[in-house]
Coordinates of C-alpha atoms in Angstrom, one line a residue:
X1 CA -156.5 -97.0 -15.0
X2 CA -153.2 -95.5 -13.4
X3 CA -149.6 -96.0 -14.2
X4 CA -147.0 -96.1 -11.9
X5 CA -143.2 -96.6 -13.3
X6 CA -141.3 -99.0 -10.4
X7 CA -137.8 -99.4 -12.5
X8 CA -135.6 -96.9 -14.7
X9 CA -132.4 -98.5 -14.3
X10 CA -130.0 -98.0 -17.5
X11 CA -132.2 -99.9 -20.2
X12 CA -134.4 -101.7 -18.0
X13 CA -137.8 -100.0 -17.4
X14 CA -140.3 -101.7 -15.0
X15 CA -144.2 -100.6 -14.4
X16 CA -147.2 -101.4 -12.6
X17 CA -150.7 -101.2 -14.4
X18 CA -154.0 -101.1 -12.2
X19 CA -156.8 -101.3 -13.8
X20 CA -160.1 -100.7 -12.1
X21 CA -162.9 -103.5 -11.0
X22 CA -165.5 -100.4 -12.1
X23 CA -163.6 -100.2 -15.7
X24 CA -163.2 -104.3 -16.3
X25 CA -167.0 -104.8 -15.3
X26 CA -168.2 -101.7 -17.5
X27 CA -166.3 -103.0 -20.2
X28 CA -167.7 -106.8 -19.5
X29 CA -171.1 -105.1 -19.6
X30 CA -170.6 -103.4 -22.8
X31 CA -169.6 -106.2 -24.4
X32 CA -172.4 -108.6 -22.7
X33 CA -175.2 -105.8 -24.8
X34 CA -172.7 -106.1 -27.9
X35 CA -173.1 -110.1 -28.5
X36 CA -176.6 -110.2 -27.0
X37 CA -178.5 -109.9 -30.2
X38 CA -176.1 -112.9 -31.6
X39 CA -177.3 -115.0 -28.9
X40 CA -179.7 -117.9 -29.5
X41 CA -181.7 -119.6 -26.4
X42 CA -184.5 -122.0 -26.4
X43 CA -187.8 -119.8 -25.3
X44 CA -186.6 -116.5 -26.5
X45 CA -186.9 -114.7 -30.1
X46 CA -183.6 -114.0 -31.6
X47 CA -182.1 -110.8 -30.1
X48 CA -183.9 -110.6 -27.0
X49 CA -182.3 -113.1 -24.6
X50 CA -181.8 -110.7 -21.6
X51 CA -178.3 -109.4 -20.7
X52 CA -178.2 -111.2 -17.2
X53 CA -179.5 -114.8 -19.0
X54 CA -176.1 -113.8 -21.5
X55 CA -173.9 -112.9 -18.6
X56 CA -174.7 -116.3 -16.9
X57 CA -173.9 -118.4 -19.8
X58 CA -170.9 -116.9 -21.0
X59 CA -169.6 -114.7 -18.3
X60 CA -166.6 -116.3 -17.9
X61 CA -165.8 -116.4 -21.4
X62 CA -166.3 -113.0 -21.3
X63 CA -164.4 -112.1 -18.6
X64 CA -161.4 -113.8 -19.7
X65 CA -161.2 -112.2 -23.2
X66 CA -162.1 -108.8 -21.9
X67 CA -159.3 -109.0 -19.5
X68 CA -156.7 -110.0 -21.7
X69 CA -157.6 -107.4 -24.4
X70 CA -157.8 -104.5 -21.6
X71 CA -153.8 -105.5 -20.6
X72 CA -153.3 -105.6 -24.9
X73 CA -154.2 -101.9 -25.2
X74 CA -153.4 -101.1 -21.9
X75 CA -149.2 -102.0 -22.3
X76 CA -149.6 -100.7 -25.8
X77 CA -150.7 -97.4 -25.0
X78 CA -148.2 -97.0 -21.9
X79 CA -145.6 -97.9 -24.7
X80 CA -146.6 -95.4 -26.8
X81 CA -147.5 -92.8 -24.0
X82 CA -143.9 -93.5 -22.6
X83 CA -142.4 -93.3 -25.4
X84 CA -140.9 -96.5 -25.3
X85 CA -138.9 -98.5 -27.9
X86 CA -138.7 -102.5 -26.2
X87 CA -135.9 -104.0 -27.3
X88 CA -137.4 -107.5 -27.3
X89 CA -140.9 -108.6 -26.1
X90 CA -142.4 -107.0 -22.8
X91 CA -142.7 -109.3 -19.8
X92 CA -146.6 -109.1 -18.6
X93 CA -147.4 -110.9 -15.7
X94 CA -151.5 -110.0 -13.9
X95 CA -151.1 -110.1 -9.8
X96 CA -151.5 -113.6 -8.4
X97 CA -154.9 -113.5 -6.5
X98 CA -156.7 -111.4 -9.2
X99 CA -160.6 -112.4 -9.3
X100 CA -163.6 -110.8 -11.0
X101 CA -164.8 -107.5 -8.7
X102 CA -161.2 -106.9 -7.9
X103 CA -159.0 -104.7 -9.6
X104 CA -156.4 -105.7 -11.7
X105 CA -152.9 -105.1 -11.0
X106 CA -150.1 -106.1 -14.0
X107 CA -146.6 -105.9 -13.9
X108 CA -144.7 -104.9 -17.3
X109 CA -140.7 -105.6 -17.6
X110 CA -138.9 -104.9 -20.3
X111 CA -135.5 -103.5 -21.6
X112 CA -135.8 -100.4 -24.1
X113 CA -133.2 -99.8 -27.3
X114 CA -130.6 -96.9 -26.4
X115 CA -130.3 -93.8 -28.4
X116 CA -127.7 -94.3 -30.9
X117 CA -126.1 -91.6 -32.7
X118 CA -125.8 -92.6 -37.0
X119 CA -121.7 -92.7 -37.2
X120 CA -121.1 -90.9 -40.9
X121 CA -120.1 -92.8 -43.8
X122 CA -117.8 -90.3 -45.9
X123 CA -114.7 -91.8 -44.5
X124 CA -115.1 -95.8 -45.2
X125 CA -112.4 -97.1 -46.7
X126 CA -112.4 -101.3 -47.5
X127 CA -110.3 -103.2 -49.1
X128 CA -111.8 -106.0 -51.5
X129 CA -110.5 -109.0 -51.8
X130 CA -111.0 -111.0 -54.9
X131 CA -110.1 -114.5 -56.3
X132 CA -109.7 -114.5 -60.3
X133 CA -110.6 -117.8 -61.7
X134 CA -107.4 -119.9 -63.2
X135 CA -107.7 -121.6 -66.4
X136 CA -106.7 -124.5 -64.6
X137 CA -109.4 -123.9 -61.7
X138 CA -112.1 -123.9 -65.0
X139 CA -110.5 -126.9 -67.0
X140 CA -110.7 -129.1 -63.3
X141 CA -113.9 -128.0 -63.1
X142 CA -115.1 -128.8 -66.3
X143 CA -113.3 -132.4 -66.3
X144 CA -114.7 -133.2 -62.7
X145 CA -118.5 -132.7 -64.8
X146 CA -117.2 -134.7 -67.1
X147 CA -115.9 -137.3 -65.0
X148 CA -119.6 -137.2 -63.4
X149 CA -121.0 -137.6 -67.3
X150 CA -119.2 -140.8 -68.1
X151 CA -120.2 -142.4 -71.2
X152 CA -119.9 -146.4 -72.7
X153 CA -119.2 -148.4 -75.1
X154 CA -120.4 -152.6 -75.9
X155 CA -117.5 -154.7 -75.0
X156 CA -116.6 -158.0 -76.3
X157 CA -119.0 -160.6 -75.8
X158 CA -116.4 -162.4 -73.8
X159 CA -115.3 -159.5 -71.8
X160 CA -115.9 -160.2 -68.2
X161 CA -117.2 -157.3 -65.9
X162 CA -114.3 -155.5 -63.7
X163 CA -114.7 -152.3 -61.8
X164 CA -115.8 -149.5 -63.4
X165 CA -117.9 -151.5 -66.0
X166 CA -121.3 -150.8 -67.0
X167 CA -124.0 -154.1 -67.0
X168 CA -127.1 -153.6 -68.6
X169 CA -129.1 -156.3 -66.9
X170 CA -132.6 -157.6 -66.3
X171 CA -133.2 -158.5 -62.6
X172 CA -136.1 -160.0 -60.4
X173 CA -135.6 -159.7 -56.7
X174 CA -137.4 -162.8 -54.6
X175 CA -138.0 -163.3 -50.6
X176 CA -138.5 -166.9 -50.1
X177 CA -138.8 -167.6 -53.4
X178 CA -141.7 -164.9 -53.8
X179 CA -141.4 -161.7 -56.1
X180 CA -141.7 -158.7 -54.1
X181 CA -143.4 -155.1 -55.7
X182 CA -140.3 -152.8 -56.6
X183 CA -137.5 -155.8 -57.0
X184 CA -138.3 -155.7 -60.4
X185 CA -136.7 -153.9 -63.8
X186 CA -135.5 -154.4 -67.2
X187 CA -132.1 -152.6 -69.4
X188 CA -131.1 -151.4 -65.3
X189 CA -128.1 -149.8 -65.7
X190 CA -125.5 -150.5 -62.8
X191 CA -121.8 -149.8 -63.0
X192 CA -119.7 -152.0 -60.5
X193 CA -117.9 -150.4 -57.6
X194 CA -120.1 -147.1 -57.7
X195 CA -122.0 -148.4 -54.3
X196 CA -125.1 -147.5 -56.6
X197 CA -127.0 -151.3 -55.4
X198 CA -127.3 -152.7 -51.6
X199 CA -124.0 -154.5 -50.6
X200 CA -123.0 -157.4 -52.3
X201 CA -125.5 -157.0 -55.3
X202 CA -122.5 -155.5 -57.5
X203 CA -119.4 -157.7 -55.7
X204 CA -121.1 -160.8 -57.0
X205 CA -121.8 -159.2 -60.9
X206 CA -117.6 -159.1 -61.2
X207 CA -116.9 -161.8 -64.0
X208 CA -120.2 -161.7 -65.7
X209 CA -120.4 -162.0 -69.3
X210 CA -122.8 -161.0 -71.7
X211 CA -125.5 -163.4 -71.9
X212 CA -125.0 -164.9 -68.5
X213 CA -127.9 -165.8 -66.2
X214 CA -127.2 -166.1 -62.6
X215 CA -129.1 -166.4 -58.8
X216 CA -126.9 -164.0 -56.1
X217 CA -127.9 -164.0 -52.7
X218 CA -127.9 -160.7 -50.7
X219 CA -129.3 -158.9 -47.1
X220 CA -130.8 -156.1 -47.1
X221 CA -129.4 -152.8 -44.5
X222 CA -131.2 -153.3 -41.1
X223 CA -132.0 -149.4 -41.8
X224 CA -132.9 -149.9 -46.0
X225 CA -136.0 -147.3 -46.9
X226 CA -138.5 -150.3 -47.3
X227 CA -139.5 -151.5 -43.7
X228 CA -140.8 -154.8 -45.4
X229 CA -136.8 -155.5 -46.6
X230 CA -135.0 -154.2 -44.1
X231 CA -133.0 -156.4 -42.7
X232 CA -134.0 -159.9 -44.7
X233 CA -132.3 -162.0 -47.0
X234 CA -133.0 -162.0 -50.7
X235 CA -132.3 -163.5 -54.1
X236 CA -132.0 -161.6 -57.3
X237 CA -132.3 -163.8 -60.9
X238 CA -130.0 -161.5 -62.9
X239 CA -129.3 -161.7 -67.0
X240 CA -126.4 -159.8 -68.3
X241 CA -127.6 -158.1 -71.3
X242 CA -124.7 -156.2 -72.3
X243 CA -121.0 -155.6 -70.5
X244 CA -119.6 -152.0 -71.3
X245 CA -116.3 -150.2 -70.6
X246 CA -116.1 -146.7 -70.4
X247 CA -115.0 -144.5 -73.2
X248 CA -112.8 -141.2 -73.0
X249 CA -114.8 -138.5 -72.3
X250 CA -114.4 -135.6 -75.1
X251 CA -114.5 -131.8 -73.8
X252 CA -115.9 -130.2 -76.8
X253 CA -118.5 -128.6 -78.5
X254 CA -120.5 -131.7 -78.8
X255 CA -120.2 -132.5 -74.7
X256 CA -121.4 -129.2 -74.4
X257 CA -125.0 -129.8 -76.1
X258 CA -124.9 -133.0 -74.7
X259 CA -125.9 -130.8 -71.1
X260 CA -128.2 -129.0 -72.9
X261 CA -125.6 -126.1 -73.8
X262 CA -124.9 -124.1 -77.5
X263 CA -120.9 -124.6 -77.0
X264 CA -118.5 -125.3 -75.3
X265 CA -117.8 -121.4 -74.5
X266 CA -121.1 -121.4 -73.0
X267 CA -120.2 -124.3 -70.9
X268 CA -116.7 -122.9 -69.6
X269 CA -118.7 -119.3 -68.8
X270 CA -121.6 -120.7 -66.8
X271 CA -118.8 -122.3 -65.3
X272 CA -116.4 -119.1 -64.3
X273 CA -119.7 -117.9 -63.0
X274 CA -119.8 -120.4 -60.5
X275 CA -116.3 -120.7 -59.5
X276 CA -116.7 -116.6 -59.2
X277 CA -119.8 -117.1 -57.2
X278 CA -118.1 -119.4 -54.7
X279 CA -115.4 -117.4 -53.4
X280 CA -118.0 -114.2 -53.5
X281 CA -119.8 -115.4 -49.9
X282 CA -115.8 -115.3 -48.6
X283 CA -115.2 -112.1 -50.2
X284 CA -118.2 -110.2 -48.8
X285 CA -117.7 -112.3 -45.1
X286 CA -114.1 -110.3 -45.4
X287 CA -115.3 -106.9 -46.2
X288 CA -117.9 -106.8 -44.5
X289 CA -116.1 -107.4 -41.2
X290 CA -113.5 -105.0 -41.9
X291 CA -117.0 -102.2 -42.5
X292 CA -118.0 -103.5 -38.9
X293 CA -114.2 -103.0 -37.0
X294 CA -114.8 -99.5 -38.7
X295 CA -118.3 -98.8 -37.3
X296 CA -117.6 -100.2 -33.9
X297 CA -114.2 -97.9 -33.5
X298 CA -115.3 -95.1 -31.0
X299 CA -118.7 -96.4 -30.5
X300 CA -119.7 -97.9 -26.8
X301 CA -122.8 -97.7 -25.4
X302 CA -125.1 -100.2 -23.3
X303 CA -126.7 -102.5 -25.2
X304 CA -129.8 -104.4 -24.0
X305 CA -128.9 -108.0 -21.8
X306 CA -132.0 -109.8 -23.4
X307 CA -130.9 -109.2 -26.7
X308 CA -127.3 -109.8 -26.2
X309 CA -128.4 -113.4 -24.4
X310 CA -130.6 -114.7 -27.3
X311 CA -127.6 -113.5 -29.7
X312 CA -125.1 -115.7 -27.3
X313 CA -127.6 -118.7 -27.7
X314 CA -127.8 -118.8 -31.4
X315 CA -123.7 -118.7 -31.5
X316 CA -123.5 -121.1 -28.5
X317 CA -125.9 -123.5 -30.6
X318 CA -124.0 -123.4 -33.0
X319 CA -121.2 -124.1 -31.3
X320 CA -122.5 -127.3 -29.8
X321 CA -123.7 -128.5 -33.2
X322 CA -120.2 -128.1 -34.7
X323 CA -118.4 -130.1 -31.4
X324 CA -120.9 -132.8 -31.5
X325 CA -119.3 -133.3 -34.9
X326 CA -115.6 -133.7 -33.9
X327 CA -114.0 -136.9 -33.8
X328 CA -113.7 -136.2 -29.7
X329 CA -117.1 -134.2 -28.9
X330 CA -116.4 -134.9 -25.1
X331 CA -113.1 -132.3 -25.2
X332 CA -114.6 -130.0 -28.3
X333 CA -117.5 -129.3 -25.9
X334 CA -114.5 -128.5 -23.1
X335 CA -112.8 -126.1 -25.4
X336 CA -115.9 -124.8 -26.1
X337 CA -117.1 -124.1 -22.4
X338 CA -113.4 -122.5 -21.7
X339 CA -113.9 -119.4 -23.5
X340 CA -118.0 -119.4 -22.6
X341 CA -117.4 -115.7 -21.6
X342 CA -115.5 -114.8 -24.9
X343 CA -118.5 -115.8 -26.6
X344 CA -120.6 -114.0 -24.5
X345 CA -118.4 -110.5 -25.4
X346 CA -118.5 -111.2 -29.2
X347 CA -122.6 -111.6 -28.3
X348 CA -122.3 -108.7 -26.8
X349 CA -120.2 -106.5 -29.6
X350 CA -122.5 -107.8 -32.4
X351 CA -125.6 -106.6 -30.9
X352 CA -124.0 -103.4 -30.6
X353 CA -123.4 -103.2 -33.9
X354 CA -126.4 -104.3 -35.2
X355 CA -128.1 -101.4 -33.3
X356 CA -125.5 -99.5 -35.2
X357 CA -126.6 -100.5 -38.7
X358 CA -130.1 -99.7 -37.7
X359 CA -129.8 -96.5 -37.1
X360 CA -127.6 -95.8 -40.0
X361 CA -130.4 -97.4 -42.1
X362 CA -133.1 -95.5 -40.9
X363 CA -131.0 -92.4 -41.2
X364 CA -130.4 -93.0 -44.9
X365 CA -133.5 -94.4 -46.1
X366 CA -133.1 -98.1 -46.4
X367 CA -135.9 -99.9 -46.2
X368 CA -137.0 -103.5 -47.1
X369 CA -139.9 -103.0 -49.7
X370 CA -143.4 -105.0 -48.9
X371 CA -142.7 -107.8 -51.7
X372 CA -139.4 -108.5 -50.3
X373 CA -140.9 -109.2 -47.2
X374 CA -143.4 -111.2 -48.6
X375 CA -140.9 -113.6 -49.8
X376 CA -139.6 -113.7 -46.6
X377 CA -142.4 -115.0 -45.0
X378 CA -142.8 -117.5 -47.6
X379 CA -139.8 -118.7 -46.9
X380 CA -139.5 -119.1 -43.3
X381 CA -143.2 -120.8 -43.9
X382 CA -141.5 -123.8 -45.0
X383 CA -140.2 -124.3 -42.1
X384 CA -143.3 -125.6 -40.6
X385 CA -145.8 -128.5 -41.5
X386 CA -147.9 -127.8 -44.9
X387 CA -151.3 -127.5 -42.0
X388 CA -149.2 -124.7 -39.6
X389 CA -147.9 -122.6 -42.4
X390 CA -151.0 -120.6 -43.0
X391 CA -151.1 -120.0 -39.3
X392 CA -148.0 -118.4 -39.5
X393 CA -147.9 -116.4 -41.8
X394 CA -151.1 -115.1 -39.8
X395 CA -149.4 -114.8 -37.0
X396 CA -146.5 -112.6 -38.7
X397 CA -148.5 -110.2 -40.6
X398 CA -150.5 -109.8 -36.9
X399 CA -147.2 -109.2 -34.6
X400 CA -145.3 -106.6 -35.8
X401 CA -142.4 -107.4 -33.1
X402 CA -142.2 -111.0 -35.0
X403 CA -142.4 -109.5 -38.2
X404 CA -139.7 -107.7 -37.8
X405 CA -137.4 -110.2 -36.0
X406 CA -137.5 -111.9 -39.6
X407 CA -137.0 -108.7 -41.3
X408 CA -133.7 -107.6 -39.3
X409 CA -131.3 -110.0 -41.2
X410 CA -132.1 -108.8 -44.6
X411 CA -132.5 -104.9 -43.6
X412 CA -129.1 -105.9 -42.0
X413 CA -127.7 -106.9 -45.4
X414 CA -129.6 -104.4 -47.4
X415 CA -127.5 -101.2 -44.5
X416 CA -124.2 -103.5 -45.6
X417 CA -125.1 -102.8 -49.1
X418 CA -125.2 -99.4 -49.2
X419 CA -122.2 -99.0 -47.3
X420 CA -120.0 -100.8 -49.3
X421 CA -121.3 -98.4 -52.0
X422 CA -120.5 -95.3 -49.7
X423 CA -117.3 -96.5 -49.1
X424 CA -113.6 -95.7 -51.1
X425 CA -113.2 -99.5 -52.0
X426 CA -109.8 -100.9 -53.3
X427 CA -109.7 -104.5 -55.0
X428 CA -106.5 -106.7 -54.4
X429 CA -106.3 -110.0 -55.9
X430 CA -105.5 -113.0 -54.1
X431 CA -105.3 -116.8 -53.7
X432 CA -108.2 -118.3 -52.1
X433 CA -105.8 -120.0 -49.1
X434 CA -105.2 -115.8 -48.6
X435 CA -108.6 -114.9 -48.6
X436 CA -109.5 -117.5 -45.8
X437 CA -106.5 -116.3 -44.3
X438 CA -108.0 -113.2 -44.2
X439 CA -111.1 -114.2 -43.2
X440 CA -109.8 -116.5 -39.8
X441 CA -107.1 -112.9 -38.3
X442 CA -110.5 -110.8 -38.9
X443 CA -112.2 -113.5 -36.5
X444 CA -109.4 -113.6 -33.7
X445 CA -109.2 -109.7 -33.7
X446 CA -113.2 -110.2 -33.4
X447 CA -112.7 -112.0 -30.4
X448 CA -109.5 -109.9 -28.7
X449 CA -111.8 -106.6 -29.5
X450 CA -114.8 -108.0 -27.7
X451 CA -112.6 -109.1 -24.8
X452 CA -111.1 -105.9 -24.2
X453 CA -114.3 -103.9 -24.7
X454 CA -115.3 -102.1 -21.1
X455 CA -117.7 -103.9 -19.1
X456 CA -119.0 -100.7 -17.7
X457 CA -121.7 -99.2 -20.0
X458 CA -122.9 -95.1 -19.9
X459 CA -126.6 -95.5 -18.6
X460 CA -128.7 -94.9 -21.8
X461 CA -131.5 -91.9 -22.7
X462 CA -134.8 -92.5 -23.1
X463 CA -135.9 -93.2 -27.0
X464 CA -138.3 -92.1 -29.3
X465 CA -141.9 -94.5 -29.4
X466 CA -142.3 -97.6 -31.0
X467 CA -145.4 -99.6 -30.4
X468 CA -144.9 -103.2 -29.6
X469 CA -147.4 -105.6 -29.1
X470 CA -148.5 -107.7 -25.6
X471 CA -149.3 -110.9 -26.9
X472 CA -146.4 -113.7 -26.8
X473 CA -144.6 -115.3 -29.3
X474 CA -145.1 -118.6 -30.4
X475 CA -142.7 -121.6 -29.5
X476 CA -140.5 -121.3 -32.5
X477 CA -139.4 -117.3 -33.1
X478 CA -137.5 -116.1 -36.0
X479 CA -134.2 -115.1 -34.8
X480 CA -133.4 -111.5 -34.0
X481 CA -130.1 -112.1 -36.1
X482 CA -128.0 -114.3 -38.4
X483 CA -126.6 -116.7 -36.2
X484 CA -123.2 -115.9 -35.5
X485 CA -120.6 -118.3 -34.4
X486 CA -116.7 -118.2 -34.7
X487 CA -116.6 -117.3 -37.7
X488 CA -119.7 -118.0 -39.3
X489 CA -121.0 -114.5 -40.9
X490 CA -123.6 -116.5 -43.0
X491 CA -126.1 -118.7 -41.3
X492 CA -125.5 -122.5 -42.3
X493 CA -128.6 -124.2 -44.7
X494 CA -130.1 -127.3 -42.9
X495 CA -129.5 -130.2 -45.3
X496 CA -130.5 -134.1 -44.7
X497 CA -127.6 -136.4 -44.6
X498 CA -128.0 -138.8 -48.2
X499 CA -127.5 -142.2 -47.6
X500 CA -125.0 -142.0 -50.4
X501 CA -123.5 -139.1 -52.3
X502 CA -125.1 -137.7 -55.6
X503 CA -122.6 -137.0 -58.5
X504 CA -122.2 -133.3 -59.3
X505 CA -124.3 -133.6 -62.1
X506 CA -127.2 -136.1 -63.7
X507 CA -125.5 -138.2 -66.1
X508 CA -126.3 -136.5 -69.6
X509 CA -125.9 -140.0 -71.9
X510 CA -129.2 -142.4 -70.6
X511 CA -131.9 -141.8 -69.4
X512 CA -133.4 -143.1 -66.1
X513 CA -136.2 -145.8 -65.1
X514 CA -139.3 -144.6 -65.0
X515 CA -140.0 -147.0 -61.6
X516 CA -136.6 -147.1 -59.3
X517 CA -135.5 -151.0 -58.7
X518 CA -135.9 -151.6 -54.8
X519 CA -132.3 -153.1 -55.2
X520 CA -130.6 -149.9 -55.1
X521 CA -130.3 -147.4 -52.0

């Protein structure tokens, strides 16, 4: 096998692998007298079907798989014999024309990680800045749960039912004049004007009385949940068991255990918690850039193009999601596409200082332990199908390139960490509308920073090894970093759109239906 190095340009490192016809077919043959005894074949005892009979039957098999696991240890051990570190996954491409008898001849491309000096950390100095929670913010807080926890009261048996009354009723839903399963229930609980039932169920309840029996007539949503309603005309028989109004809403003690809580104290500091809690993802998004503008002061070196491009795609899909939201997606998309190369430079400076926060981790010890990593995996697992997820986690326990793609956000976090601890922090109070304020000059001098950065990059030594593997990824990759958009310094969670919004909290005061009416959406 020789190896012959065709490209050393800044980063990129280019080489051409021959391996030998003599070396593939003793390795074919070796493997031929390794699977020989396995082989089974009408007319022979087990174990002694001869090498050539083996050859014929599965020598193409053979072939194949030898080949591909020669170029495996072959780019792996010119890695490591080069002293390589890839930056992102090799290219490997075997010569057009190859056959069996001929040697092989394989191309490897790939871009290596620069030598990166560790900037110290003695002189950090942040500023923290923090939102105190008002009385005011708790006690609106607190009412909004109570809003959400409404409780009634029986009405007069001649009250008729307004918005904002509770019915208690029994109903049986009908399609030509047949019940249908689910349109069914007894003591349903509906409170008129909430938009809890289809359209025109709770319109046609305003006036009821207690005691009243009454036929409404209703369509179901072309897109309702049941395909056998969807879209066809029904009738409900309702009776009006009871007509309640709402009663005031005491924030005390009692409310408290009502939720499950001791007191009302307990209520009002689970409550601080998460008001403190909210305004903790802006206050770390704020420090945190002004730790990076720090790191990134006197530091520019060449960074590799493949990383920086699948950075730019994760912020330009981003993007794209975001404009397709506007009321005008047509000129979003345009504003977007005008600054194109602006988001290409912040691409560009946050790879940079990623590699910076690697090598200050490494330097100092920080390390993602094996259970944390474990969850991890886990976690991205879910991702996929229940049938996939076993596959993999396989898969990521088997590539240690993948592996740590998914480990680089959280070591990421973990080199933050210990950073802010090294650093002389100072806390300021503000108001929230400040803190954002904060937030959104950070993410313009982001941008006017990676603008004026040089385009011109000092050509990069040669780094230490770092074995990566030859195999390629699957379709979907974990990403090399959080996705990083204007402005958007945590990656957003993926939620389904509801077909109507949940109250902040589960009612407290009566319990749910076992068996959900098919009346409601």
């Amino acid at each position: 096998m020789a190896i012959k190095q065709t490209t050393n340009e800044g980063l990129k490192r280019a080489y051409l692998i021959t391996i030998t016809a003599a070396e593939i077919a003793g390795k074919i043959e070796a493997e031929i007298k390794k699977i020989a005894p396995q082989v089974k074949m009408p007319g022979f005892r087990p174990g002694k079907v001869p090498a050539n009979l083996v050859k014929k039957m599965h020598g193409e098999q053979i072939h194949g798989q030898t080949v591909n696991d020669m170029i495996r240890d072959a780019v792996d051990g010119m890695i490591r014999d080069e002293e390589l570190r890839p930056a992102m996954q090799p290219s490997i491409a075997l010569g057009d024309g190859y056959e069996e008898g001929k040697d092989a001849e394989i191309t490897v491309e790939l871009e290596v990680l620069p030598v990166v000096e560790a900037p110290g950390t003695d002189d950090l100095k942040l500023e923290k800045l923090t939102v105190p929670v008002s009385d005011e913010a708790l006690e609106e807080a607190i009412a909004n749960i109570a809003g959400s926890n409404k409780s009634y009261k029986d009405a007069a048996k001649t009250k008729k039912a307004a918005d904002g009354n509770q019915l208690i009723i029994d109903f049986v839903g009908k399609l030509d004049g047949e019940e249908f399963e689910g349109g069914k229930a007894e003591d349903a609980a509906l409170v008129i004007g909430s938009g809890a039932f289809i359209p025109g169920f709770e319109e046609q309840l305003v006036g009821a009385k207690t005691g009243d029996e009454k036929t409404i007539n209703v369509t179901f949503p072309e897109d309702y949940q049941a395909e056998n309603l969807a879209g066809k005309e029904a009738t409900f028989d309702i009776t009006v068991k009871a007509v309640k109004v709402e009663t005031e809403t005491k924030i005390d003690d009692e409310f408290a255990k009502n939720l499950g809580l001791d007191s009302l104290e307990k209520l009002q500091e689970i409550m601080k918690g998460q008001l403190e809690q909210q305004t903790a993802g802006l206050t770390r998004t704020q420090m945190k850039r002004q730790l990076l503008d720090q790191l990134a002061a006197g530091h520019d070196f060449e960074v590799p193009s493949q990383m920086v491009e699948a950075e730019f795609e994760q912020i330009w899909a981003q993007l794209q999601q975001e404009a397709a939201k506007e009321e005008d997606p047509e000129a979003a998309v345009k504003e977007i596409e005008a600054e194109k190369d602006d988001y290409k430079s912040i691409a560009e400076r946050r790879v940079r200082l990623g590699l910076l926060l690697s090598e200050i981790g490494q330097a100092n010890g920080v390390e993602v332990t094996q259970q944390e990593m474990q969850m991890l995996i886990q976690q991205a697992a879910q991702q996929y199908r229940e049938e996939d997820r076993e596959r993999f986690m396989q898969y990521i326990q088997q590539e240690p390139m993948a592996a740590a793609q998914l480990r680089a956000p959280l070591y990421e976090d973990k080199v933050v960490d210990f950073l802010f601890d090294k650093a002389d922090v100072t806390t300021r109070e503000v108001t929230v509308e400040e803190l954002q304020e904060a937030i959104e000059a950070d993410e313009e001098a982001e941008a006017e920073k990676a603008k004026a950065a040089p385009k011109k990059k000092a050509a990069a030594k040669k780094a230490p090894a770092k074995k990566a593997p030859a195999k390629k990824a699957p379709a979907k990759k974990a990403p090399t970093k959080k996705a990083a958009a204007k402005g958007a310094d945590e990656k957003p969670e993926a939620k389904k759109v509801p077909a109507k919004k949940a109250p902040a909290k589960k009612p407290a005061a009566k319990k749910a239906p076992a068996k959900k009416p098919a009346a409601k959406k």
